[in-house]
Short mmCIF file of C-alpha atoms in Angstrom, two decimals:
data_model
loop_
_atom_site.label_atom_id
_atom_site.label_comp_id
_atom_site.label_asym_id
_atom_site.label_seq_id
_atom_site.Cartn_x
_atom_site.Cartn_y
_atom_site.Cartn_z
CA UNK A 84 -3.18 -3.97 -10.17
CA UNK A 85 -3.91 -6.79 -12.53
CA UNK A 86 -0.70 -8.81 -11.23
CA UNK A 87 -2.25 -8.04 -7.32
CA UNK A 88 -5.24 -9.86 -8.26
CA UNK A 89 -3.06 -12.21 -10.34
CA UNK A 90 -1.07 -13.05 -6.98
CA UNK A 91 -4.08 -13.18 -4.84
CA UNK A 92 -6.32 -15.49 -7.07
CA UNK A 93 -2.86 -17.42 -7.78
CA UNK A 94 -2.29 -18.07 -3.87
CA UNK A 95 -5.39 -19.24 -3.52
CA UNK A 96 -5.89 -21.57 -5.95
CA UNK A 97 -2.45 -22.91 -4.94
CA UNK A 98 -4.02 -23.46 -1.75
CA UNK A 99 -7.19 -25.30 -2.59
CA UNK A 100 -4.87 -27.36 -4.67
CA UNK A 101 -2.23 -28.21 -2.74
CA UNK A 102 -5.93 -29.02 -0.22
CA UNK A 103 -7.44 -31.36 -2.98
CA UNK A 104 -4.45 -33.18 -3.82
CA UNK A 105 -4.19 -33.77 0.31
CA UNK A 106 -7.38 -35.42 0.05
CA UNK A 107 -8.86 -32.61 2.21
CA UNK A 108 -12.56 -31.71 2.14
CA UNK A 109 -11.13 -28.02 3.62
CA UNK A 110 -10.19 -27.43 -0.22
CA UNK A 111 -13.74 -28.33 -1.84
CA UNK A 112 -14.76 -25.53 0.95
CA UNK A 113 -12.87 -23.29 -0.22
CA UNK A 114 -13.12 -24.07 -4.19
CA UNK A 115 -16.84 -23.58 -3.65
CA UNK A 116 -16.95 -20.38 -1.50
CA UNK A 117 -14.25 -18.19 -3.90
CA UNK A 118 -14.77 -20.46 -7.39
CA UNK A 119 -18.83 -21.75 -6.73
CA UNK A 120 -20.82 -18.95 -8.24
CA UNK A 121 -18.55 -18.35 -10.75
CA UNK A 122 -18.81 -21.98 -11.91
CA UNK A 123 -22.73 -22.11 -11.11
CA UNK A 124 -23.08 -19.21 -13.58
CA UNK A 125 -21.81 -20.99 -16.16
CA UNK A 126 -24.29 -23.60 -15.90
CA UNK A 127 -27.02 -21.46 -15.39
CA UNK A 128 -26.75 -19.94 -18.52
CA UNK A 129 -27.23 -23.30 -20.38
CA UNK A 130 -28.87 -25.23 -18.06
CA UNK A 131 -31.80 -23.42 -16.95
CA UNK A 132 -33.54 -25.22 -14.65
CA UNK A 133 -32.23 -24.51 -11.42
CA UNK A 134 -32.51 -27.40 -10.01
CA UNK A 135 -30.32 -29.33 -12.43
CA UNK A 136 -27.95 -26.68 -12.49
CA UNK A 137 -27.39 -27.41 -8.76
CA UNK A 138 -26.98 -31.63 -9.41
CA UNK A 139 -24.40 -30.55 -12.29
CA UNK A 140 -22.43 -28.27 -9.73
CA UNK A 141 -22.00 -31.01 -7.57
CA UNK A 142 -21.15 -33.65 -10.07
CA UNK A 143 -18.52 -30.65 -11.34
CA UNK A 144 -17.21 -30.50 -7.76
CA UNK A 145 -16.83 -34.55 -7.60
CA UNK A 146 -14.65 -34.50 -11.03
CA UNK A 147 -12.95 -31.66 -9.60
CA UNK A 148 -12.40 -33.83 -6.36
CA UNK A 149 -11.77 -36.94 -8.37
CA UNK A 150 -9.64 -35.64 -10.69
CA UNK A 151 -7.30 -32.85 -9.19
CA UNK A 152 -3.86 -34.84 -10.11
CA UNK A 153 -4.93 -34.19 -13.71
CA UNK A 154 -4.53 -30.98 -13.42
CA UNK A 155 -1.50 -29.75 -14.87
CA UNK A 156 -0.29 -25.82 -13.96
CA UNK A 157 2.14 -25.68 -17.04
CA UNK A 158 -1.35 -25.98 -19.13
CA UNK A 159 -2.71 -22.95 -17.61
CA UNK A 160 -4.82 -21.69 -15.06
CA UNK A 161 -7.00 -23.61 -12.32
CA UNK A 162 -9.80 -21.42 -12.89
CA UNK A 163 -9.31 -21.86 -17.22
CA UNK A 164 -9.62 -25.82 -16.10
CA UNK A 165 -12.22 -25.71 -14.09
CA UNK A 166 -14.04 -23.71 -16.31
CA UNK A 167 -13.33 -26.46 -19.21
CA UNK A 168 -14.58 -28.98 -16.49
CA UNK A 169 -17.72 -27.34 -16.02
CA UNK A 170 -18.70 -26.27 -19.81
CA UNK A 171 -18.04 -29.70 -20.91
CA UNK A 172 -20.36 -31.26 -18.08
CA UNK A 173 -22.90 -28.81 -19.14
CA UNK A 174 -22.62 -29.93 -22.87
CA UNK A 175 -23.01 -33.45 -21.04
CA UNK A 176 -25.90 -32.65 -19.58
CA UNK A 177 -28.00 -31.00 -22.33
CA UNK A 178 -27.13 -33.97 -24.66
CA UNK A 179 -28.55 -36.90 -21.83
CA UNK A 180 -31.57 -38.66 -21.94
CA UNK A 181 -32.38 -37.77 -18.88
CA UNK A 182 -32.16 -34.40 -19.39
CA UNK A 183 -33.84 -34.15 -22.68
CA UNK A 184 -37.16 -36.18 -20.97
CA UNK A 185 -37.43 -33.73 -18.52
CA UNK A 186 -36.74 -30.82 -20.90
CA UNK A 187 -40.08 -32.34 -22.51
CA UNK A 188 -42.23 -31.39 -20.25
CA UNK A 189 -40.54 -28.21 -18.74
CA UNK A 190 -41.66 -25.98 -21.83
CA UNK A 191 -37.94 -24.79 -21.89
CA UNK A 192 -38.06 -21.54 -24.30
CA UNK A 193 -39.58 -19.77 -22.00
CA UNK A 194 -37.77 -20.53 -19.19
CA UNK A 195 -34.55 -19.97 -20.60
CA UNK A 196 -35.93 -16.47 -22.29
CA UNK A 197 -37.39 -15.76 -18.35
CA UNK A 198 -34.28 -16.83 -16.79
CA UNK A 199 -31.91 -15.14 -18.42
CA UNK A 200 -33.77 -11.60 -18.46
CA UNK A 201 -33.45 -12.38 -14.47
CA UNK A 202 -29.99 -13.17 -14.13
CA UNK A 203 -28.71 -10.30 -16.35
CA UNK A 204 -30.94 -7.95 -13.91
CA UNK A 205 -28.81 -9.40 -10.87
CA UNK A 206 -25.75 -8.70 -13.07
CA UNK A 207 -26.39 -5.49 -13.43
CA UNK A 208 -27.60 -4.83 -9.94
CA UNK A 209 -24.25 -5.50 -9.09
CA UNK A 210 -22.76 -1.80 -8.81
CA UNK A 211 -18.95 -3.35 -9.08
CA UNK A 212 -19.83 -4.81 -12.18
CA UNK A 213 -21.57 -2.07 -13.26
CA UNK A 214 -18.70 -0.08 -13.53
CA UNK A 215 -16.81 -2.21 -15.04
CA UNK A 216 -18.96 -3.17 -17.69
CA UNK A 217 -19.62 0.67 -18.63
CA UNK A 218 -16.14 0.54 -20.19
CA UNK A 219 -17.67 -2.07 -22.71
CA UNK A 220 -20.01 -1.08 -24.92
CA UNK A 221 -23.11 -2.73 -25.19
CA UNK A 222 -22.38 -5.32 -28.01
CA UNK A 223 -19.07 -6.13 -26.52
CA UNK A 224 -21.08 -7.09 -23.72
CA UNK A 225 -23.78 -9.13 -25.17
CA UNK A 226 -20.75 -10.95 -27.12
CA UNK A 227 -18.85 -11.99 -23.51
CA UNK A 228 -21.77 -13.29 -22.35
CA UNK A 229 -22.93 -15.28 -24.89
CA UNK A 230 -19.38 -16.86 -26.34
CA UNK A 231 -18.52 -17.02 -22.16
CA UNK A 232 -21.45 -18.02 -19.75
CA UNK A 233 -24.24 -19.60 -22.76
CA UNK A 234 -20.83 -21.04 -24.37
CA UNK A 235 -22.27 -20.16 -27.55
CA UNK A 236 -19.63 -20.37 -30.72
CA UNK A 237 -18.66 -17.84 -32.28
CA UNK A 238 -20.78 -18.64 -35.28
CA UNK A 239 -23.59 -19.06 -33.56
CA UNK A 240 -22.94 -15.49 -31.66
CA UNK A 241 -22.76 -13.90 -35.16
CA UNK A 242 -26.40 -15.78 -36.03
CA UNK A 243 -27.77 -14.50 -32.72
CA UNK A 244 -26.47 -11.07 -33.29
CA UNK A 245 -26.64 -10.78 -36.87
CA UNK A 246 -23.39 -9.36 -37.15
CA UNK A 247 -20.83 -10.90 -39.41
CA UNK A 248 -18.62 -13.56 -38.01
CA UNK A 249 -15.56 -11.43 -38.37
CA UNK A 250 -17.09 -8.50 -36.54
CA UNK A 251 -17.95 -11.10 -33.84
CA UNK A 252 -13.97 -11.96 -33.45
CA UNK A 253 -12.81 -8.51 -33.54
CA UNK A 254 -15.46 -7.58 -31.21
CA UNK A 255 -14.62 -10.24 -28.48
CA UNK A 256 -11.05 -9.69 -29.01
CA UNK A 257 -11.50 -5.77 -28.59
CA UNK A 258 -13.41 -7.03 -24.98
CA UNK A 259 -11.31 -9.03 -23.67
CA UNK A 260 -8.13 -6.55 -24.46
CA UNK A 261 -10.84 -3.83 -22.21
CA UNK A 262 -11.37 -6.31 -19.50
CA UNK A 263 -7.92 -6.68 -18.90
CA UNK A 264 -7.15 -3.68 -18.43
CA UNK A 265 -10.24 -2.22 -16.13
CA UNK A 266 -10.72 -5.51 -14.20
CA UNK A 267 -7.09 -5.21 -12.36
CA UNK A 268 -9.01 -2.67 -10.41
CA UNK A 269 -12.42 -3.58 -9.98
CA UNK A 270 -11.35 -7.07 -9.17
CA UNK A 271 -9.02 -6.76 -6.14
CA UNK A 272 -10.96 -4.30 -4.77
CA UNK A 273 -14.58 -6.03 -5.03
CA UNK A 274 -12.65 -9.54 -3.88
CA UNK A 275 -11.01 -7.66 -1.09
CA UNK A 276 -14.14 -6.89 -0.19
CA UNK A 277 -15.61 -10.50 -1.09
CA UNK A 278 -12.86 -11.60 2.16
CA UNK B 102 6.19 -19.05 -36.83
CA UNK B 103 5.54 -15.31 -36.28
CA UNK B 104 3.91 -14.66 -33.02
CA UNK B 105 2.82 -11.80 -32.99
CA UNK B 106 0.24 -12.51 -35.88
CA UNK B 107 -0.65 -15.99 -33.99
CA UNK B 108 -1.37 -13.70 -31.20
CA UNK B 109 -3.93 -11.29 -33.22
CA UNK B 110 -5.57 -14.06 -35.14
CA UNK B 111 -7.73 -14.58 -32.11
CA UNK B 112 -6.98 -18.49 -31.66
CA UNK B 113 -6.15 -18.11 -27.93
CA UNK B 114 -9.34 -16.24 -26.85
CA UNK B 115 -11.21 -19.21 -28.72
CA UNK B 116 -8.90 -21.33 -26.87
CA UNK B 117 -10.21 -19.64 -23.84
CA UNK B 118 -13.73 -19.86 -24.73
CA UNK B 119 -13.46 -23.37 -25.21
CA UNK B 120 -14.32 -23.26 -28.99
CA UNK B 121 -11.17 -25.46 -30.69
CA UNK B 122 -11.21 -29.04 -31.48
CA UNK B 123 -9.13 -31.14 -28.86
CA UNK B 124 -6.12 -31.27 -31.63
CA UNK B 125 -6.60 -27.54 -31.94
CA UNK B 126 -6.16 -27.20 -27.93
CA UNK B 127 -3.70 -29.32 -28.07
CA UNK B 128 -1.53 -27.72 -30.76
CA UNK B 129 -2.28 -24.13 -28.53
CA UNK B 130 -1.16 -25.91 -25.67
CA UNK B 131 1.94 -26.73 -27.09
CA UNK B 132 2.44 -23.07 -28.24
CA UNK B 133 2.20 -21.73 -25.25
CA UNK B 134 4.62 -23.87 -23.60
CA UNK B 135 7.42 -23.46 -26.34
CA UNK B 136 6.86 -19.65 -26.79
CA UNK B 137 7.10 -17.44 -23.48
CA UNK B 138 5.29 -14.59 -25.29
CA UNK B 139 2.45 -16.67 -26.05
CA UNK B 140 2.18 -18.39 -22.58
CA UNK B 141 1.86 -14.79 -21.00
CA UNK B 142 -0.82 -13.37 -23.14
CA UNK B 143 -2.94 -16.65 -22.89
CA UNK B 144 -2.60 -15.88 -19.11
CA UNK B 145 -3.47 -12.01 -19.31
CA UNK B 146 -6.70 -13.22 -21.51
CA UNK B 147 -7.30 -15.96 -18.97
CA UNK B 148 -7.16 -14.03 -16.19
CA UNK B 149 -9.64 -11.05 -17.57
CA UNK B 150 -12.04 -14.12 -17.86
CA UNK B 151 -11.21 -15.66 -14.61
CA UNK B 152 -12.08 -11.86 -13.07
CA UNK B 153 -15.05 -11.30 -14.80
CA UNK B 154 -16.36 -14.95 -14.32
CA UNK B 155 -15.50 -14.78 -10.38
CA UNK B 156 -17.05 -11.55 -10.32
CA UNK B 157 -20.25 -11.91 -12.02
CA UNK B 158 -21.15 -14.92 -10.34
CA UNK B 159 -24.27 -16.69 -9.27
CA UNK B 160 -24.38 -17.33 -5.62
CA UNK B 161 -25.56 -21.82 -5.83
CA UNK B 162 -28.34 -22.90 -3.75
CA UNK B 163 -28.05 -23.31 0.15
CA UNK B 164 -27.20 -27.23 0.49
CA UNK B 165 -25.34 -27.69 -2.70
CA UNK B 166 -21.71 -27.76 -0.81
CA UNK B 167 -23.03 -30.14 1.87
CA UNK B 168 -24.06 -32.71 0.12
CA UNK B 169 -20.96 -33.00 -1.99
CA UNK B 170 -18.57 -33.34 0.99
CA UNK B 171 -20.87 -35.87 2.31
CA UNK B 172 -19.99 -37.89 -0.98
CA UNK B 173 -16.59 -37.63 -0.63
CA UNK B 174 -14.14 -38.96 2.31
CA UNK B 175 -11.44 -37.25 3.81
CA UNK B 176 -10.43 -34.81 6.84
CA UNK B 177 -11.64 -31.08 6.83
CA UNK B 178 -15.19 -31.35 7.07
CA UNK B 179 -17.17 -33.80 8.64
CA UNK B 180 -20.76 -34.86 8.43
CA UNK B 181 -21.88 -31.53 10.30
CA UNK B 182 -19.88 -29.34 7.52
CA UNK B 183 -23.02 -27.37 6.44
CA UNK B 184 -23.01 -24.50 3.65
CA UNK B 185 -23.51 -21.84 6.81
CA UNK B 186 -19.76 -22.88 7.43
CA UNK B 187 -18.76 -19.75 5.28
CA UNK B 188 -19.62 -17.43 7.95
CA UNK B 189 -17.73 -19.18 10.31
CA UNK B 190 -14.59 -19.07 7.73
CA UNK B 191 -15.57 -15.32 7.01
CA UNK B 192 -15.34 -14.94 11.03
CA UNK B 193 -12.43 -16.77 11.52
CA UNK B 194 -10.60 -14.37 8.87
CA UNK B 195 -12.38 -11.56 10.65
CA UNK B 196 -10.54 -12.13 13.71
CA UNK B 197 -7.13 -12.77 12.24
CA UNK B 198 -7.51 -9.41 10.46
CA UNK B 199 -8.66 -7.52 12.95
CA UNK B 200 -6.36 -9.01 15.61
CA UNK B 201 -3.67 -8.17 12.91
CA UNK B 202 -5.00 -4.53 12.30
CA UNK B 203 -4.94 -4.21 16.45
CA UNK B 204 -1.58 -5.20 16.97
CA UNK B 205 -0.61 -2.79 14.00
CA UNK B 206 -2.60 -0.39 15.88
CA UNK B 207 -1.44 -1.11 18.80
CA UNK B 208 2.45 -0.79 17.69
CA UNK B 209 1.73 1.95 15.63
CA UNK B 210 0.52 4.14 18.72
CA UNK B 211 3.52 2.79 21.07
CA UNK B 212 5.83 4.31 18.22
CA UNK B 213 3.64 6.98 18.08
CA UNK B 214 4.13 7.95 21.50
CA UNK B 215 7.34 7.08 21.44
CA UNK B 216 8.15 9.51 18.11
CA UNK B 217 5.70 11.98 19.84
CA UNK B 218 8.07 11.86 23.65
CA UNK B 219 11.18 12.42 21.54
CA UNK B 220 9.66 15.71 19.19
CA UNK B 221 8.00 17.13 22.63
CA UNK B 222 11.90 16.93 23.83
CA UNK B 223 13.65 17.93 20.78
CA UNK B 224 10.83 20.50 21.04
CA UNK B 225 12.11 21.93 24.52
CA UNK B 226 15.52 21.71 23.59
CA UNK B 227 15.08 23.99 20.59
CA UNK B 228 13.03 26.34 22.63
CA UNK B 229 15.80 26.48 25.12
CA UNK B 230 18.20 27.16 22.72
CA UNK B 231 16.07 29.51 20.80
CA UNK B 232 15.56 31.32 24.13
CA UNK B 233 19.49 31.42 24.79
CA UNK B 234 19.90 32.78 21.71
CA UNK B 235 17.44 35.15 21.87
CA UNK B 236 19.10 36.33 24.61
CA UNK B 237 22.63 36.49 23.17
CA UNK B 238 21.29 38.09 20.55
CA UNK B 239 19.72 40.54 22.37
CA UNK B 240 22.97 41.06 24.43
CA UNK B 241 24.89 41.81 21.17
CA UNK B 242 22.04 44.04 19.63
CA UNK B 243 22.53 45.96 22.94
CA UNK B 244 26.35 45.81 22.68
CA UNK B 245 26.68 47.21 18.86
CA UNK B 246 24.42 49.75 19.66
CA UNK B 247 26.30 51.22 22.66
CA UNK B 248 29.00 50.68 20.46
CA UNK B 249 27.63 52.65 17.52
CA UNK B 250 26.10 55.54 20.16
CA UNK B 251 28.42 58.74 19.37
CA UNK B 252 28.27 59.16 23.03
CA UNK B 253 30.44 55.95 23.83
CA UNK B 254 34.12 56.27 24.57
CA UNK B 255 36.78 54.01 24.45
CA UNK B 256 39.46 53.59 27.31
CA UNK B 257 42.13 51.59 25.45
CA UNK B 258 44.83 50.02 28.25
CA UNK B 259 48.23 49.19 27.11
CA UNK B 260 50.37 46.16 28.29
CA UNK B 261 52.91 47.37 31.14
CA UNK B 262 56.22 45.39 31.77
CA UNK B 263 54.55 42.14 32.91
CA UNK B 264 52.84 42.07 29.86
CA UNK B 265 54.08 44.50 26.94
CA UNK B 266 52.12 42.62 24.51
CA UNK B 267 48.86 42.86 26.30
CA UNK B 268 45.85 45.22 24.99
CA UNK B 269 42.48 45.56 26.64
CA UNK B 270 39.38 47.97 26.07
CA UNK B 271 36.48 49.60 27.83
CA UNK B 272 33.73 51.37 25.93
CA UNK B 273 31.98 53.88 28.59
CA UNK B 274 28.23 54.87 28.23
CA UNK B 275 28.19 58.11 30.44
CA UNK B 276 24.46 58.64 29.02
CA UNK B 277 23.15 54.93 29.44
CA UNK B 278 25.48 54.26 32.21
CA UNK B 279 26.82 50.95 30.82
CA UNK B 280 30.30 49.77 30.60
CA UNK B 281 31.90 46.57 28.41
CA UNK B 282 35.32 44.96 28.79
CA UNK B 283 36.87 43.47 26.20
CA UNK B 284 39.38 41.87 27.65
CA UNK B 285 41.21 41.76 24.20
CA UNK B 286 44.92 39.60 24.84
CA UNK B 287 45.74 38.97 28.37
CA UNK B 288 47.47 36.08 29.09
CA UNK B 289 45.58 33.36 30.59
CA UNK B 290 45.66 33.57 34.57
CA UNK B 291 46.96 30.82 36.93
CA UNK B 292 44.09 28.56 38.54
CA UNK B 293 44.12 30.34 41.82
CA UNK B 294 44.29 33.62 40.40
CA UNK B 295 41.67 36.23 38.60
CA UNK B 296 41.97 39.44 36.71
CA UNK B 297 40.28 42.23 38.25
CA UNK B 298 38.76 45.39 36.77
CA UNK B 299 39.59 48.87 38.44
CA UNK B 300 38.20 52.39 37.87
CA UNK B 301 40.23 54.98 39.05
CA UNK B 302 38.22 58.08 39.78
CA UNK B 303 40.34 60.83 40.67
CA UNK B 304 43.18 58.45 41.47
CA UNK B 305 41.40 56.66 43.87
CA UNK B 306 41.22 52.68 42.11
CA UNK B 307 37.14 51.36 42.68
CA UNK B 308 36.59 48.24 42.48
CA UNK B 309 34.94 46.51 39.26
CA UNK B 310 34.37 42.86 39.47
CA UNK B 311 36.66 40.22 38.55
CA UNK B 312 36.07 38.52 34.91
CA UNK B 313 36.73 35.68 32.72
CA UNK B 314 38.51 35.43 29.85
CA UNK B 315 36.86 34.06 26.45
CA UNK B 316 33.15 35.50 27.06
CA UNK B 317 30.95 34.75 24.02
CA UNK B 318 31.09 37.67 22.25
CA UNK B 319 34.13 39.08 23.07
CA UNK B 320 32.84 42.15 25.00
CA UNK B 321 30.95 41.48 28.72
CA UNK B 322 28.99 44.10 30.33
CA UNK B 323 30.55 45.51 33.83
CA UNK B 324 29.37 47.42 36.77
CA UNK B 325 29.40 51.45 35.89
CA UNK B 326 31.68 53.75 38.17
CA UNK B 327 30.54 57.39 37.92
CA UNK B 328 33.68 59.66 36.85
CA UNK B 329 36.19 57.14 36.14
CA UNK B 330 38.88 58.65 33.91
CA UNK B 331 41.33 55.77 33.69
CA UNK B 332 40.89 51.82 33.83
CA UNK B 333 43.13 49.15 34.75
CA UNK B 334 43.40 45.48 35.40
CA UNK B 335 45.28 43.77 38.06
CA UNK B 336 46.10 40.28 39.06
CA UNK B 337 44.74 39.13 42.20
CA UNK B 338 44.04 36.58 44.54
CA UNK B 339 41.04 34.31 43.21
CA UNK B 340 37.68 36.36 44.11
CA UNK B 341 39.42 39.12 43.58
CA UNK B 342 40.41 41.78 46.26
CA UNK B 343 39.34 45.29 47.67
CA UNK B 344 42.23 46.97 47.08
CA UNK B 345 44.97 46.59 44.03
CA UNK B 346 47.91 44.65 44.00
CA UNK B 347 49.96 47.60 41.99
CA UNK B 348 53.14 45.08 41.20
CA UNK B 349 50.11 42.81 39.56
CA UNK B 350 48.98 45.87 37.39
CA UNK B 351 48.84 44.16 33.60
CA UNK B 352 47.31 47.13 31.61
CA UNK B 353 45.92 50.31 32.18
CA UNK B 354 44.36 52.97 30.24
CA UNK B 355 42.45 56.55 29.74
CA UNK B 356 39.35 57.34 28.02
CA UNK B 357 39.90 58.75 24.65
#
């Protein structure tokens, strides 16, 4: 199963490529309806104020645009880059002026504390995901999601945690191995479903 | 370098995660694209993210989509490209798929049929034969047990000079009133000619049918003549006729 969804999300991002590097808006379309939340989560999760989340999504989309012929397939997988893309901007945004002005005034702890109680109650809402994530147990979850959508480091997972930094690696490792292998299913069936 | 140990040391999930230096990516980069075993576990890990990032994502705000292909210039969208266009798309797929599923249907049922005409007359012909057999069967059930009844007798006719070689049989039912021919050796007739049966009852020769050769079975049923003692077979005109030919006599017989 995990090579079906392999195939699937392979074709498609083959498409939207092949789109982007045509110079045709048909691929941003399509980047944004299969790849958009995906990529919105991730700035969510360190940028919490909605409303900047949605300028940085669109500035990720124009470097996506802008920049599709430096994509390279040998490197790896559209998704890893785009990913990359998006973190980075993220990092980009949290460190501007502009950002840190605004951040002033926006009383940001507890927005980012309120915020992210509400998005992990949509995640787990989510009944696909739900199953999935019963395979993990509760502190491999709490380690994807902080080293994955908050970006956090490693270190900075075993500071948040207060678990040693080795348990932290073993941990994530020990996730990701589970992921691969329950995710074949869950996956093709919930983007099946998703067409 | 030993893989395997690069592998479990963790560097390509933090590759993943975005947590290396840009020399570090780079050098993990270059890994993967000198050692094969490498390459394919960075793309199983990559992959388990990809899945669980597409999956667990957060739908964007309505507008977001529009407003960034209004930035940019090219075909496949146009200034009325909204966000609401991913119905339309949804739809679009909608109607290939279920266009696809009805011709599938639609193919499947002609074959259907089709497969369903064919077993309905397989069907019949297996009935038929099932009914012929039946019928044979019930023929030779019939046969062996006139033939096993104490009360049957045998008539068995010898071969006179036309035909010294020739042997036929009757076995006589007096009880059940059945008689069977086996017409055992005869030669085979001319076309316009037929073998006919004959009872003789007190010397007088009544008439039994004319018969084939080669009947399934070996043994056919014919007509019962009350009292006959002795049995013959003749060669006669085609149809047979109502008297014997007695220079066409083949065999003849008495009843053990």
């Amino acid at each position: 199963m995990l090579s079906n969804y392999n195939k699937l999300s392979s074709d498609r991002s083959a498409k939207i490529i092949g789109l982007l590097k045509a110079r045709d808006k048909s691929g941003l379309s399509l980047l944004y309806e299969y790849y958009g939340p995906a990529l919105f989560r991730i700035l969510t999760e360190r940028i919490p104020q909605k409303e900047v989340a949605k300028e940085a999504l669109q500035d990720v989309l124009m470097k996506i645009w802008n920049n599709i012929e430096k994509y390279d397939d040998n490197k790896g997988r559209f998704f890893t880059w785009m990913a990359r893309i998006t973190k980075n901007y993220a990092i980009d945004v949290l460190r501007s002026k502009k950002y840190k002005q605004g951040a002033k005034t926006d009383s940001l702890p507890d927005y980012v504390h309120n915020d992210s109680a509400l998005s992990e109650e949509n995640y787990i809402q989510d009944s696909g995901l739900r199953n999935v994530l019963k395979n993990l147990s509760p502190h491999e979850q709490r380690i994807i999601e902080l080293l994955y959508f908050k970006g956090y480091t490693q270190k900075e997972t075993s500071e948040e945690l207060d678990i040693p930094l080795g348990t932290v690696k073993t941990r994530a490792r020990r996730a990701i191995k589970t992921l691969r292998g329950i995710l074949g299913e869950e996956g093709l069936m919930r983007l099946l479903l998703l067409v | 370098m030993n893989i395997q140990e690069y592998i479990a040391s963790g560097v390509l999930e933090s590759y993943l995660l975005g947590e290396l230096s840009p020399q570090e990516q780079a050098e993990v980069e270059k890994n993967a694209a000198e050692y094969p075993e490498i390459r394919a576990e960075l793309d199983q890990i990559e992959l388990a993210l990809e899945q669980f990032a597409v999956m667990s994502g957060t739908p964007p705000p309505a507008g977001t989509l529009t407003e960034v292909l209004q930035r940019v210039s090219g075909p496949g969208g146009g200034t009325n490209f909204n966000a609401n266009r991913g119905w339309l798309w949804g739809l679009a797929i909608l109607s290939v798929v279920t266009a696809g599923l009805a011709y599938n249907f639609y193919s499947n049922h002609q074959n259907a049929i089709q497969e369903r005409n064919q077993l309905q007359s397989d069907l019949q012909t297996l009935a038929e034969d099932c009914n012929e057999k039946d019928e044979q069967l019930t023929e030779l059930s019939n046969i062996i047990d006139i033939l096993s009844d104490p009360a049957t007798r045998a008539a068995r006719m010898q071969g006179t000079e036309l035909a010294p070689q020739a042997i036929a049989q009757v076995f006589v039912n007096e009880n059940t009133q059945q008689v069977f021919l086996d017409a055992g050796n005869l030669p085979t007739p001319p076309a316009d000619k037929s073998y006919q049966l004959w009872g003789l009852v007190d010397g007088n020769p009544v008439d039994m049918g004319v018969f084939e050769l080669n009947t399934a079975g070996g043994l056919q049923a014919v007509p019962f003549v009350e009292g006959a003692q002795t049995y013959a077979i003749t060669l006669e005109e085609a149809g047979g006729q109502p008297t014997p030919d007695l220079t066409q006599l083949y065999v003849i017989g008495n009843v053990s």
